[in-house]
Amino acid sequence: MAFFRYITGLGYKRMGYTYDISGKLTKTIYQKGNAAETFVQYYTYNDNQRIDSVFSNTVDNTTTRQLQAHYVYSLTGQVKRMKLGSQLQGLDYTHLLDGSLKAISISDRTKDPGGDGANGFLPDAFGMVLDYYANDYKKTRTGINLPKGVNTGTYATDSYNGQIKAMSWFSLMGAKKLNDEIKDC
């Protein structure tokens, strides 16, 4: 299946989609037939029919495709870890019991749940913790780092309805550069 779209200044662009027999997307091709602009993505799925890996290439050839992302799931089906590239970056996802996102690679990178920086992956470039209410995350097992947010002040009311009360984060980009980037948007 292919679609064409007119983009001002660029002309018509083609996007092709391939699905398996069960309707899962297995391949996308941007600008098929135009070697200078061709970009292909391939998708594989695990036994639970969840996306397992994403690969890309500049030609439609699976033997030379490059891994872009690999997903690891928890027993409840939530994304637990996303590995980007060939050990480029690991993103660890922590969820609350109700399924709400609590953290991505937690805001204290010295306590990374995936051990990035010491396991072949680069140290985390970003991390964040979302706070909903005091003590919203409890750990019962050892070896699991507790995501610490900013959830201790009286700056906001606890939110038990799923709304985010506060967020803490870090970025290797640095606050000044990030603020400059935001101003340029």
XYZ file of C-alpha atoms in Angstrom:
185
model
C 0.000 0.000 0.000
C 1.452 3.403 -0.942
C 0.365 6.996 -0.462
C 1.550 10.182 -2.111
C 1.609 13.520 -0.366
C 2.413 16.941 -1.739
C 4.859 18.882 0.433
C 5.304 22.563 -0.429
C 8.792 23.178 -1.757
C 9.542 19.465 -2.067
C 6.814 18.193 -4.375
C 5.114 14.808 -4.152
C 6.612 12.237 -1.768
C 5.747 8.541 -1.632
C 5.272 6.505 1.559
C 4.766 2.740 1.286
C 3.490 0.357 3.962
C 3.711 -3.454 4.184
C 1.622 -5.505 6.632
C 1.707 -9.172 7.597
C -1.308 -11.474 7.390
C -2.487 -10.439 10.873
C -2.401 -6.730 9.990
C 0.813 -5.784 11.809
C 3.051 -3.244 10.100
C 6.286 -4.935 9.009
C 7.888 -2.343 6.738
C 7.654 1.311 5.711
C 9.437 2.754 2.699
C 9.848 6.480 2.125
C 10.518 7.469 -1.496
C 10.883 3.952 -2.939
C 12.620 4.140 -6.306
C 14.494 7.360 -5.489
C 17.939 6.199 -4.307
C 18.903 9.626 -2.959
C 15.865 9.773 -0.652
C 14.932 6.155 0.094
C 14.543 5.318 3.774
C 13.230 1.936 4.936
C 12.120 0.808 8.397
C 11.458 -2.825 9.348
C 9.448 -3.953 12.374
C 9.574 -7.327 14.145
C 7.239 -8.598 16.866
C 7.623 -10.919 19.851
C 5.484 -13.960 20.710
C 2.959 -11.692 22.468
C 2.536 -9.679 19.246
C 4.229 -6.622 20.759
C 6.817 -4.722 18.763
C 10.204 -6.287 19.427
C 12.691 -4.417 17.242
C 12.888 -1.612 14.703
C 15.537 -1.620 11.983
C 16.353 0.894 9.227
C 18.189 1.044 5.947
C 18.659 3.330 2.962
C 17.893 0.466 0.566
C 15.204 -2.217 0.753
C 17.520 -5.030 1.842
C 17.010 -6.807 5.182
C 20.524 -8.297 5.176
C 22.127 -4.854 5.615
C 19.545 -3.271 7.907
C 20.694 -1.550 11.109
C 19.099 -1.987 14.531
C 17.495 1.244 15.761
C 15.523 0.061 18.807
C 14.801 -3.120 20.760
C 12.003 -3.305 23.339
C 11.880 -5.339 26.558
C 8.514 -5.760 28.303
C 7.473 -6.398 31.894
C 5.231 -9.325 32.814
C 2.260 -6.934 32.719
C 3.042 -5.925 29.140
C 4.457 -2.450 29.709
C 7.684 -1.350 28.070
C 10.379 -1.941 30.681
C 13.446 -1.006 28.638
C 14.157 0.334 25.185
C 17.644 -0.204 23.795
C 18.579 2.322 21.126
C 21.019 1.379 18.391
C 23.846 -0.996 19.043
C 24.343 -0.207 22.743
C 24.010 3.523 22.092
C 21.470 4.338 24.808
C 19.218 2.375 27.132
C 15.948 3.865 28.363
C 14.461 2.275 31.480
C 10.738 2.727 32.158
C 9.238 2.452 35.651
C 5.462 2.289 36.131
C 3.110 2.528 39.090
C 0.732 -0.318 39.929
C -2.079 1.447 38.043
C 0.087 1.515 34.908
C 0.985 5.219 35.065
C 4.487 6.123 33.984
C 6.661 6.918 37.009
C 10.100 7.354 35.472
C 12.229 7.143 32.357
C 15.832 6.323 33.247
C 15.222 8.017 36.628
C 16.447 11.537 37.327
C 19.460 10.365 39.370
C 21.643 8.817 36.690
C 23.987 7.323 39.298
C 21.162 4.883 40.179
C 20.236 3.800 36.644
C 18.012 0.674 36.770
C 19.661 -0.672 33.603
C 23.184 0.037 34.801
C 23.979 2.111 31.714
C 27.521 3.403 31.623
C 28.818 0.161 33.154
C 27.093 -2.424 30.919
C 28.340 -1.491 27.442
C 25.678 1.172 26.909
C 26.558 4.847 27.133
C 25.506 6.647 30.348
C 21.995 8.060 30.183
C 21.687 11.389 28.384
C 18.251 12.056 29.898
C 16.147 10.937 32.819
C 12.963 12.035 34.523
C 10.660 11.143 37.390
C 6.968 12.035 37.558
C 5.337 12.587 40.945
C 1.622 12.093 41.541
C 1.345 11.922 45.348
C 3.627 11.295 48.324
C 5.065 7.770 48.337
C 3.392 6.864 45.041
C 6.106 4.295 44.289
C 7.051 1.521 46.706
C 9.637 -1.128 46.007
C 9.494 -4.508 47.677
C 12.479 -6.224 46.039
C 16.157 -5.556 46.603
C 18.360 -4.528 43.707
C 15.758 -2.111 42.350
C 16.703 1.545 42.548
C 13.958 3.783 43.887
C 13.150 6.669 41.554
C 13.306 9.768 43.723
C 11.379 12.753 42.494
C 10.703 16.075 44.146
C 7.685 14.721 45.978
C 8.480 16.042 49.447
C 7.458 19.700 49.457
C 4.197 21.538 49.891
C 4.462 23.175 46.460
C 1.501 21.244 45.031
C -1.439 19.157 46.139
C -1.193 15.377 45.932
C -3.017 14.094 42.858
C -4.748 10.727 43.126
C -6.583 11.028 39.794
C -3.610 10.456 37.510
C -2.634 14.084 37.058
C 1.061 14.797 37.445
C 1.972 16.796 40.543
C 5.626 17.445 39.712
C 8.509 16.340 37.514
C 12.260 16.186 38.066
C 14.755 15.531 35.290
C 18.334 15.707 34.120
C 19.854 16.180 30.699
C 23.431 15.992 29.520
C 22.528 18.945 27.304
C 22.551 21.182 30.370
C 19.898 23.597 31.567
C 21.210 26.735 29.813
C 21.518 25.058 26.417
C 18.120 23.410 26.857
C 16.529 26.767 27.733
C 18.131 28.315 24.639
C 16.768 25.449 22.505
C 13.267 25.935 23.944
C 13.396 29.681 23.245
C 14.273 28.929 19.603
C 11.149 26.777 19.126
